[in-house]
CSV table of C-alpha atoms in Angstrom, one decimal:
chain,number,residue,atom,x,y,z
U,1,ASP,CA,44.2,2.3,-3.5
U,2,ALA,CA,44.5,-0.3,-6.2
U,3,GLY,CA,43.7,-3.2,-3.9
U,4,THR,CA,40.5,-1.5,-2.7
U,5,ARG,CA,39.4,-0.7,-6.2
U,6,GLU,CA,40.0,-4.3,-7.3
U,7,HIS,CA,38.0,-5.6,-4.3
U,8,ARG,CA,35.1,-3.3,-5.3
U,9,ILE,CA,35.2,-4.5,-8.9
U,10,GLN,CA,35.2,-8.1,-7.8
U,11,THR,CA,32.3,-7.5,-5.4
U,12,LYS,CA,30.3,-5.6,-8.0
U,13,GLN,CA,30.8,-8.5,-10.5
U,14,TRP,CA,29.7,-11.0,-7.9
U,15,TYR,CA,26.5,-9.1,-7.3
U,16,GLN,CA,25.9,-8.7,-11.1
U,17,ARG,CA,26.2,-12.5,-11.5
U,18,ARG,CA,23.8,-13.1,-8.7
U,19,VAL,CA,21.1,-10.8,-9.8
U,20,ARG,CA,21.4,-11.8,-13.4
U,21,GLY,CA,21.2,-15.5,-12.5
U,22,ALA,CA,18.2,-14.9,-10.2
U,23,VAL,CA,16.3,-12.6,-12.6
U,24,ARG,CA,17.0,-14.9,-15.5
U,25,THR,CA,15.9,-18.1,-13.8
U,26,SER,CA,12.8,-16.6,-12.3
U,27,THR,CA,11.7,-14.9,-15.5
U,28,VAL,CA,12.4,-18.0,-17.6
U,29,SER,CA,10.2,-20.0,-15.4
U,30,SER,CA,7.3,-17.6,-16.0
U,31,GLY,CA,7.9,-17.3,-19.7
U,32,ILE,CA,9.3,-13.7,-19.5
U,33,THR,CA,12.6,-12.6,-20.9
U,34,SER,CA,13.8,-9.6,-18.9
U,35,THR,CA,15.6,-6.6,-20.3
U,36,LEU,CA,18.5,-7.3,-18.1
U,37,THR,CA,18.9,-10.8,-19.5
U,38,ARG,CA,18.7,-9.6,-23.1
U,39,ASN,CA,21.5,-7.0,-22.5
U,40,SER,CA,23.7,-9.1,-20.2
U,41,SER,CA,27.3,-9.5,-21.2
U,42,ILE,CA,27.7,-12.3,-18.6
U,43,ARG,CA,26.0,-15.6,-19.6
U,44,ASP,CA,25.9,-17.9,-16.7
U,45,SER,CA,24.2,-20.7,-18.8
U,46,ASP,CA,26.1,-23.5,-17.0
U,47,TYR,CA,25.0,-22.2,-13.6
U,48,HIS,CA,21.5,-21.7,-14.9
U,49,ASP,CA,21.2,-25.3,-16.2
U,50,LYS,CA,22.7,-26.7,-13.0
U,51,LEU,CA,20.2,-24.7,-10.9
U,52,LEU,CA,17.2,-26.0,-12.9
U,53,ARG,CA,18.4,-29.6,-12.5
U,54,LYS,CA,18.9,-29.2,-8.8
U,55,GLY,CA,16.0,-27.5,-7.2
U,56,GLY,CA,13.4,-26.3,-9.8
U,57,ILE,CA,11.1,-23.4,-9.1
U,58,GLU,CA,11.4,-23.4,-5.3
U,59,GLU,CA,15.1,-22.9,-5.4
U,60,GLU,CA,14.8,-20.3,-8.1
U,61,MET,CA,12.5,-18.2,-6.0
U,62,SER,CA,14.7,-18.7,-3.0
U,63,LEU,CA,17.6,-17.4,-4.9
U,64,ALA,CA,15.5,-14.5,-6.2
U,65,GLN,CA,14.5,-13.6,-2.7
U,66,HIS,CA,18.2,-13.6,-1.6
U,67,THR,CA,19.3,-11.5,-4.5
U,68,LEU,CA,16.5,-9.0,-4.1
U,69,ALA,CA,17.4,-8.7,-0.4
U,70,VAL,CA,21.1,-8.1,-1.2
U,71,LEU,CA,20.3,-5.5,-3.8
U,72,ASP,CA,17.9,-3.7,-1.4
U,73,SER,CA,20.7,-3.5,1.2
U,74,ILE,CA,23.2,-2.2,-1.4
U,75,VAL,CA,20.9,0.5,-2.7
U,76,ARG,CA,19.8,1.6,0.8
U,77,TYR,CA,23.0,1.5,2.8
U,78,LEU,CA,25.9,2.0,0.4
U,79,ASP,CA,26.7,5.6,-0.8
U,80,SER,CA,27.4,4.4,-4.4
U,81,GLY,CA,24.9,1.5,-4.2
U,82,PHE,CA,22.2,3.0,-6.3
U,83,ALA,CA,24.7,4.0,-9.0
U,84,ALA,CA,26.2,0.5,-9.0
U,85,VAL,CA,22.8,-1.2,-9.4
U,86,SER,CA,21.8,1.2,-12.1
U,87,GLU,CA,25.0,0.3,-14.1
U,88,MET,CA,23.8,-3.3,-14.1
U,89,GLY,CA,21.0,-2.3,-16.4
U,90,LEU,CA,18.4,-3.5,-13.9
U,91,GLN,CA,15.0,-2.2,-15.0
U,92,PRO,CA,11.8,-1.7,-13.0
U,93,ALA,CA,10.1,-4.5,-15.0
U,94,ASP,CA,12.8,-6.9,-13.8
U,95,ILE,CA,11.7,-6.3,-10.2
U,96,THR,CA,8.0,-5.7,-10.5
U,97,VAL,CA,7.6,-9.2,-12.1
U,98,PHE,CA,8.0,-10.6,-8.5
U,99,ILE,CA,5.3,-8.4,-7.0
U,100,SER,CA,2.4,-10.7,-7.1
U,101,ASP,CA,0.0,-12.4,-4.6
U,102,ALA,CA,1.2,-15.7,-6.0
U,103,ASN,CA,4.4,-15.5,-3.8
U,104,LEU,CA,4.2,-13.0,-1.0
U,105,ASP,CA,7.8,-13.7,0.1
U,106,CYS,CA,9.2,-12.7,-3.2
U,107,ALA,CA,6.8,-9.8,-3.4
U,108,GLN,CA,8.1,-8.6,0.0
U,109,TYR,CA,11.7,-8.5,-1.2
U,110,ALA,CA,10.9,-7.0,-4.6
U,111,LEU,CA,8.8,-4.2,-3.0
U,112,ALA,CA,11.6,-3.5,-0.6
U,113,LEU,CA,14.0,-3.1,-3.5
U,114,ILE,CA,11.5,-0.9,-5.4
U,115,ASN,CA,11.2,1.3,-2.3
U,116,ALA,CA,14.9,1.6,-2.0
U,117,ILE,CA,15.3,2.6,-5.6
U,118,PHE,CA,12.2,5.0,-5.3
U,119,SER,CA,13.9,6.8,-2.4
U,120,LYS,CA,17.1,7.4,-4.5
U,121,GLN,CA,15.3,8.7,-7.6
U,122,GLU,CA,15.8,12.3,-8.6
U,123,LYS,CA,12.8,12.2,-11.0
U,124,LYS,CA,10.4,10.4,-8.7
U,125,GLN,CA,7.2,11.3,-10.6
U,126,SER,CA,8.6,9.8,-13.8
U,127,PHE,CA,9.7,6.7,-11.9
U,128,TYR,CA,6.2,6.3,-10.4
U,129,HIS,CA,4.6,6.6,-13.9
U,130,LYS,CA,6.9,3.8,-15.1
U,131,LEU,CA,5.7,1.6,-12.2
U,132,LEU,CA,2.1,2.4,-13.1
U,133,GLU,CA,2.7,1.3,-16.6
U,134,LEU,CA,3.8,-2.0,-15.1
U,135,ASN,CA,0.5,-2.4,-13.2
U,136,ILE,CA,2.2,-2.1,-9.8
U,137,ARG,CA,-0.8,-0.5,-8.2
U,138,VAL,CA,-3.2,-3.2,-9.4
U,139,ASN,CA,-0.7,-5.9,-8.2
U,140,LEU,CA,-0.2,-4.3,-4.9
U,141,GLU,CA,-4.0,-4.1,-4.4
U,142,ARG,CA,-4.1,-7.9,-4.8
U,143,VAL,CA,-1.1,-8.3,-2.5
U,144,VAL,CA,-2.9,-6.3,0.2
U,145,ARG,CA,-5.9,-8.6,0.0
U,146,ALA,CA,-3.6,-11.7,0.3
U,147,VAL,CA,-1.6,-10.6,3.3
U,148,THR,CA,-2.0,-12.8,6.4
U,149,PRO,CA,-0.4,-12.7,9.8
U,150,SER,CA,2.4,-14.9,8.7
U,151,HIS,CA,3.3,-12.3,6.0
U,152,MET,CA,2.7,-9.1,8.0
U,153,ASP,CA,6.4,-8.0,7.4
U,154,ILE,CA,5.3,-7.0,3.9
U,155,GLY,CA,2.9,-4.5,5.5
U,156,SER,CA,5.8,-2.2,6.4
U,157,HIS,CA,7.0,-2.2,2.7
U,158,ILE,CA,3.4,-1.5,1.5
U,159,THR,CA,3.3,1.4,3.9
U,160,GLU,CA,6.7,2.6,2.7
U,161,PHE,CA,5.5,2.5,-1.0
U,162,GLN,CA,2.3,4.3,0.1
U,163,HIS,CA,4.6,7.0,1.7
U,164,HIS,CA,6.6,7.4,-1.5
U,165,MET,CA,3.5,7.5,-3.7
U,166,LEU,CA,1.7,10.2,-1.6
U,167,SER,CA,4.9,12.2,-1.0
U,168,LEU,CA,4.9,13.0,-4.7
U,169,HIS,CA,2.4,15.7,-3.7
U,170,LEU,CA,4.9,17.4,-1.3
U,171,PRO,CA,6.5,19.9,-3.7
U,172,ALA,CA,3.0,21.3,-4.7
U,173,SER,CA,1.8,21.4,-1.1
U,174,PHE,CA,4.7,23.6,-0.1
U,175,THR,CA,4.4,25.9,-3.1
U,176,THR,CA,2.2,29.0,-3.0
U,177,VAL,CA,0.2,30.0,-6.0
U,178,ASP,CA,1.6,32.8,-8.1
U,179,ILE,CA,-0.9,34.3,-10.6
U,180,THR,CA,2.1,35.6,-12.7
U,181,ASP,CA,3.2,32.0,-13.2
U,182,GLU,CA,1.8,30.8,-16.5
U,183,SER,CA,1.0,27.3,-15.4
U,184,HIS,CA,-0.7,28.6,-12.2
U,185,ALA,CA,-2.7,31.1,-14.2
U,186,ALA,CA,-3.8,28.4,-16.7
U,187,MET,CA,-5.1,26.2,-13.8
U,188,LEU,CA,-7.0,29.1,-12.4
U,189,ASP,CA,-8.6,29.8,-15.8
U,190,ASN,CA,-9.8,26.2,-15.9
U,191,ILE,CA,-12.0,26.9,-12.8
U,192,ARG,CA,-13.7,29.9,-14.4
U,193,ILE,CA,-17.2,29.4,-15.8
U,194,GLU,CA,-18.1,32.1,-18.3
U,195,THR,CA,-21.9,31.8,-17.5
U,196,LEU,CA,-21.3,33.4,-14.1
U,197,ALA,CA,-20.5,36.7,-15.8
U,198,ASP,CA,-24.2,36.9,-16.7
U,199,GLN,CA,-25.0,36.9,-13.0
U,200,PHE,CA,-22.0,38.7,-11.5
U,201,SER,CA,-19.6,41.4,-12.6
U,202,THR,CA,-16.9,38.8,-13.5
U,203,PRO,CA,-16.8,35.0,-14.2
U,204,TRP,CA,-14.7,34.7,-11.0
U,205,ASP,CA,-17.6,35.7,-8.7
U,206,GLY,CA,-19.7,32.8,-7.4
U,207,LEU,CA,-16.8,30.4,-7.3
U,208,GLY,CA,-16.1,30.8,-3.6
U,209,PHE,CA,-12.9,32.8,-3.6
U,210,THR,CA,-12.2,34.8,-0.5
U,211,ASP,CA,-11.4,37.7,-2.8
U,212,PRO,CA,-12.2,37.2,-6.5
U,213,GLU,CA,-9.9,40.1,-7.4
U,214,ASN,CA,-7.0,38.5,-5.5
U,215,ARG,CA,-7.5,34.9,-6.5
U,216,GLN,CA,-4.1,33.6,-5.3
U,217,LEU,CA,-5.0,34.6,-1.7
U,218,ASP,CA,-6.7,31.3,-1.0
U,219,PHE,CA,-3.6,29.3,-1.9
U,220,GLN,CA,-0.9,31.0,0.2
U,221,THR,CA,-1.0,28.7,3.2
U,222,CYS,CA,1.4,25.8,3.0
U,223,PRO,CA,0.5,23.0,3.2
U,224,PRO,CA,-1.7,22.6,1.1
U,225,GLY,CA,-0.7,25.5,-1.1
U,226,LEU,CA,-0.6,24.7,-4.9
U,227,LEU,CA,-1.9,21.2,-4.2
U,228,VAL,CA,-5.4,22.6,-3.8
U,229,LEU,CA,-5.2,23.9,-7.3
U,230,HIS,CA,-4.0,20.6,-8.6
U,231,CYS,CA,-6.9,18.8,-6.9
U,232,ILE,CA,-9.5,21.3,-8.3
U,233,ASN,CA,-8.1,21.0,-11.8
U,234,TYR,CA,-8.3,17.2,-11.7
U,235,PHE,CA,-12.0,17.6,-10.6
U,236,VAL,CA,-12.7,20.1,-13.3
U,237,GLN,CA,-11.1,17.9,-16.0
U,238,LYS,CA,-12.4,14.5,-15.0
U,239,HIS,CA,-15.8,15.6,-13.6
U,240,LYS,CA,-16.5,18.7,-15.6
U,241,ALA,CA,-20.3,18.3,-15.7
U,242,LYS,CA,-20.4,17.8,-11.9
U,243,HIS,CA,-18.2,20.9,-11.4
U,244,ARG,CA,-20.6,23.0,-13.4
U,245,GLU,CA,-23.6,21.6,-11.6
U,246,ILE,CA,-22.1,22.4,-8.2
U,247,ILE,CA,-21.3,25.9,-9.2
U,248,LEU,CA,-24.4,26.8,-11.1
U,249,GLU,CA,-26.8,25.4,-8.7
U,250,GLN,CA,-25.6,28.0,-6.1
U,251,LEU,CA,-27.2,30.7,-8.2
U,252,ARG,CA,-30.6,29.8,-6.9
U,253,TRP,CA,-29.6,30.5,-3.3
U,254,GLU,CA,-29.2,33.8,-1.5
U,255,PRO,CA,-25.5,34.9,-1.2
U,256,GLU,CA,-24.9,33.7,2.4
U,257,ARG,CA,-26.3,30.2,1.6
U,258,ARG,CA,-24.0,29.6,-1.5
U,259,PHE,CA,-21.5,26.8,-1.3
U,260,PRO,CA,-18.0,28.4,-1.3
U,261,PHE,CA,-16.4,25.9,-3.7
U,262,VAL,CA,-12.8,27.2,-3.7
U,263,ARG,CA,-12.7,27.8,0.1
U,264,ALA,CA,-14.2,24.3,0.6
U,265,SER,CA,-11.6,22.9,-1.7
U,266,VAL,CA,-8.8,24.3,0.5
U,267,ALA,CA,-10.4,22.7,3.6
U,268,ILE,CA,-10.9,19.3,1.8
U,269,THR,CA,-7.3,19.2,0.6
U,270,GLU,CA,-6.0,20.1,4.0
U,271,ILE,CA,-8.0,17.4,5.7
U,272,LEU,CA,-6.9,14.8,3.1
U,273,TYR,CA,-3.3,15.9,3.5
U,274,TYR,CA,-3.3,15.2,7.2
U,275,TYR,CA,-5.6,12.1,7.0
U,276,LEU,CA,-3.3,10.4,4.4
U,277,LYS,CA,-0.3,11.6,6.4
U,278,ILE,CA,1.4,13.0,3.4
U,279,GLY,CA,4.9,14.0,4.3
U,280,LYS,CA,5.0,12.0,7.5
U,281,ASP,CA,7.9,9.7,8.0
U,282,TYR,CA,6.8,6.1,7.9
U,283,ILE,CA,9.7,5.1,10.3
U,284,GLY,CA,8.9,5.5,14.0
U,285,VAL,CA,5.4,6.8,13.3
U,286,GLU,CA,2.2,4.8,13.6
U,287,ILE,CA,1.0,4.8,10.0
U,288,GLU,CA,-1.1,2.0,8.8
U,289,PHE,CA,-1.2,1.0,5.1
U,290,LEU,CA,-4.5,2.1,3.7
U,291,PRO,CA,-6.1,-0.3,1.2
U,292,VAL,CA,-8.0,2.7,-0.3
U,293,ALA,CA,-4.6,4.2,-1.3
U,294,PHE,CA,-4.2,1.5,-4.0
U,295,ALA,CA,-7.8,1.8,-5.3
U,296,HIS,CA,-6.8,4.4,-8.0
U,297,ASP,CA,-3.7,5.6,-9.8
U,298,THR,CA,-4.4,9.2,-8.6
U,299,ILE,CA,-6.0,8.4,-5.3
U,300,LEU,CA,-5.6,11.8,-3.6
U,301,TYR,CA,-7.3,13.6,-6.6
U,302,GLU,CA,-10.1,11.0,-6.7
U,303,LEU,CA,-10.8,11.3,-3.0
U,304,PHE,CA,-10.9,15.0,-3.4
U,305,ALA,CA,-13.4,14.7,-6.2
U,306,ILE,CA,-15.7,12.5,-4.1
U,307,SER,CA,-15.2,14.7,-1.0
U,308,ALA,CA,-16.1,17.9,-2.9
U,309,GLN,CA,-19.4,16.4,-3.8
U,310,LEU,CA,-19.9,15.2,-0.2
U,311,PHE,CA,-19.1,18.6,1.1
U,312,ASN,CA,-21.6,20.3,-1.2
U,313,THR,CA,-24.3,17.9,-0.1
U,314,THR,CA,-23.4,18.4,3.6
U,315,TRP,CA,-23.5,22.1,3.2
U,316,HIS,CA,-27.1,22.1,1.9
U,317,GLU,CA,-28.2,19.3,4.3
U,318,MET,CA,-27.2,21.4,7.3
U,319,HIS,CA,-28.5,24.6,5.7
U,320,ALA,CA,-25.1,26.2,6.2
U,321,LYS,CA,-24.3,29.8,5.8
U,322,ALA,CA,-21.0,31.6,5.1
U,323,ASN,CA,-20.3,32.3,8.8
U,324,ASP,CA,-20.7,28.5,9.6
U,325,PHE,CA,-17.8,27.6,7.4
U,326,LYS,CA,-15.1,27.6,10.1
U,327,LYS,CA,-17.4,26.7,13.0
U,328,HIS,CA,-19.0,23.3,12.1
U,329,LEU,CA,-18.2,22.1,8.6
U,330,ARG,CA,-14.9,20.3,9.2
U,331,GLU,CA,-16.5,18.3,12.0
U,332,LYS,CA,-19.3,17.3,9.7
U,333,LEU,CA,-16.9,16.5,6.8
U,334,ARG,CA,-14.5,14.2,8.7
U,335,PRO,CA,-17.1,11.5,9.4
U,336,ARG,CA,-18.2,11.5,5.8
U,337,MET,CA,-14.6,11.1,4.6
U,338,GLN,CA,-14.1,8.2,7.1
U,339,SER,CA,-17.1,6.6,5.6
U,340,LEU,CA,-15.4,6.5,2.3
U,341,VAL,CA,-12.7,4.3,3.8
U,342,ASN,CA,-15.3,2.1,5.5
U,343,GLN,CA,-17.1,1.6,2.3
U,344,GLN,CA,-13.9,0.4,0.6
U,345,ARG,CA,-13.3,-2.0,3.5
U,346,LEU,CA,-16.9,-3.3,3.1
U,347,ALA,CA,-16.3,-3.9,-0.6
U,348,ILE,CA,-13.2,-6.0,0.2
U,349,LEU,CA,-15.1,-8.1,2.6
U,350,GLU,CA,-18.0,-8.5,0.3
U,351,ALA,CA,-15.6,-9.8,-2.3
U,352,GLY,CA,-14.4,-12.4,0.2
U,353,GLU,CA,-11.4,-12.6,2.5
U,354,SER,CA,-9.3,-15.3,4.1
U,355,PHE,CA,-7.3,-15.1,7.3
U,356,SER,CA,-4.9,-17.2,9.3
U,357,THR,CA,-6.1,-17.5,12.9
U,358,VAL,CA,-4.8,-19.3,16.0
U,359,SER,CA,-7.0,-21.9,17.6
U,360,SER,CA,-8.3,-21.4,21.1
U,361,ASN,CA,-5.8,-23.9,22.5
U,362,ARG,CA,-3.0,-22.1,20.5
U,363,ARG,CA,-1.8,-25.4,19.2
U,364,ARG,CA,-2.5,-24.9,15.6
U,365,THR,CA,-3.2,-22.3,12.9
U,366,ARG,CA,-6.6,-22.3,11.2
U,367,THR,CA,-7.8,-20.6,8.0
U,368,LEU,CA,-10.9,-18.5,8.3
U,369,PHE,CA,-12.8,-17.7,5.1
U,370,CYS,CA,-15.6,-15.0,5.2
U,371,ARG,CA,-17.8,-13.0,3.0
U,372,LEU,CA,-20.2,-10.2,3.8
U,373,SER,CA,-23.7,-10.4,2.4
U,374,SER,CA,-24.7,-7.8,-0.2
U,375,ASN,CA,-27.0,-6.0,2.2
U,376,HIS,CA,-24.0,-5.7,4.7
U,377,LYS,CA,-26.0,-7.3,7.5
U,378,THR,CA,-24.7,-10.8,7.7
U,379,LEU,CA,-21.1,-12.1,7.9
U,380,HIS,CA,-20.8,-15.7,6.4
U,381,TYR,CA,-17.8,-17.6,7.4
U,382,GLY,CA,-16.1,-21.0,7.7
U,383,TYR,CA,-12.9,-22.6,9.0
U,384,ASP,CA,-10.4,-24.9,7.2
U,385,LEU,CA,-12.5,-25.4,4.0
U,386,THR,CA,-11.1,-27.2,1.0
U,387,VAL,CA,-10.5,-24.6,-1.7
U,388,GLU,CA,-8.2,-24.0,-4.6
U,389,ASN,CA,-5.5,-21.3,-4.4
U,390,ASN,CA,-6.9,-20.1,-1.0
U,391,ILE,CA,-9.8,-18.4,-2.8
U,392,CYS,CA,-12.8,-17.7,-0.6
U,393,PRO,CA,-15.8,-19.9,-1.4
U,394,LEU,CA,-19.1,-18.5,-2.6
U,395,ILE,CA,-21.4,-17.2,0.1
U,396,ASP,CA,-23.7,-20.2,0.0
U,397,GLU,CA,-20.7,-22.5,0.6
U,398,LEU,CA,-19.8,-20.9,3.9
U,399,PRO,CA,-21.6,-22.8,6.7
U,400,GLU,CA,-21.6,-20.2,9.6
U,401,LYS,CA,-23.2,-16.8,10.1
U,402,CYS,CA,-22.8,-14.0,12.6
U,403,PHE,CA,-24.2,-10.5,13.0
U,404,SER,CA,-22.3,-8.8,15.8
U,405,ILE,CA,-18.7,-8.2,14.8
U,406,LEU,CA,-19.1,-6.4,11.5
U,407,ASP,CA,-19.0,-2.8,13.0
U,408,ARG,CA,-15.8,-3.7,14.9
U,409,TRP,CA,-14.2,-5.2,11.8
U,410,ILE,CA,-14.8,-2.1,9.7
U,411,GLU,CA,-13.0,0.1,12.2
U,412,CYS,CA,-10.0,-2.2,12.5
U,413,THR,CA,-6.7,-1.7,10.8
U,414,PRO,CA,-5.6,-4.4,8.3
U,415,GLU,CA,-3.3,-5.9,11.0
U,416,GLN,CA,-6.1,-6.0,13.6
U,417,ARG,CA,-8.5,-7.5,11.1
U,418,CYS,CA,-6.1,-10.4,10.5
U,419,HIS,CA,-6.4,-11.4,14.2
């Protein structure tokens, strides 16, 4: 009825004023003029001036947190919420400006809102590319490093973003390869190496297809389906020389000793699919956020590229043959892939970390700073040191050493490492 419509209009206008005021005051303080402010038809200049006189930056950020939280709830829980917020002209840049390790509270609410909007997007891939242009991955990588036990709520939002990011691969993983599809045929052509035609009857032999005459056969199981072909194409395009090296070096081995590149690619993609929990719901399932997930814009493809090379090395180290493929190789590959994650965690610790810890008498919170030595044998640390911006001191400035907890730390989740 008319009364209900009027109420909705008034409510919407109230939310518009709140978000515009919050975004404006926060962006003004950082020297940024948001798109929303430039296009706003509501100019709350009196409110803005009053706010600056009252509380300064802290009050601005508090209002920003409140507004971001309200918008998150609107987008998530109201049927028309996403459309209403979209009509405000709110742009990703107006939100991502708050995702920074400088203020984890604001980052938490901003990331929650980004996740809510991400979940409602029809063109999720396009939205993700917009976020990448705004350096959200780099900023999140810094946020992950700055998380302490007092800010662990942000961990669930990081996990949710990780879920949205990796779920972009779901459509491909549940699509079978069809050789009559032009895009699929083009990707298959990219794998081909003409030199192989000199050794075999066709350039498709020697690539590790189950049946070179029926090349789509290896991509019919979903998942991972078409996702395998996406991963292979990334490897061929970004690491072309390595791809040729892996394939052509097989020519010096007898047929049963040759590395089956395509079949191995299917196995690698399947392992990554389940290891990264692509498609798993982050609600009600124990999924930790993986720092390695934010190490690259296309982390799945990059992990595939590294794993393909590891798989090739493992194949030759164990003197594998074609009939060993299903028996032993996956068991050999899993530890290698886990080591990739461990190496990334070592790199983080070598760069320096700080943690909030509870003292033995549980009466106060202490700050632990630590760095791993370059040879990865000694952990240098110190408590409650005087530093600027909570940045870990250089290794020579840390007074204590230990040798026994490193292996345990590597295997811990980010939450466990904080304790």
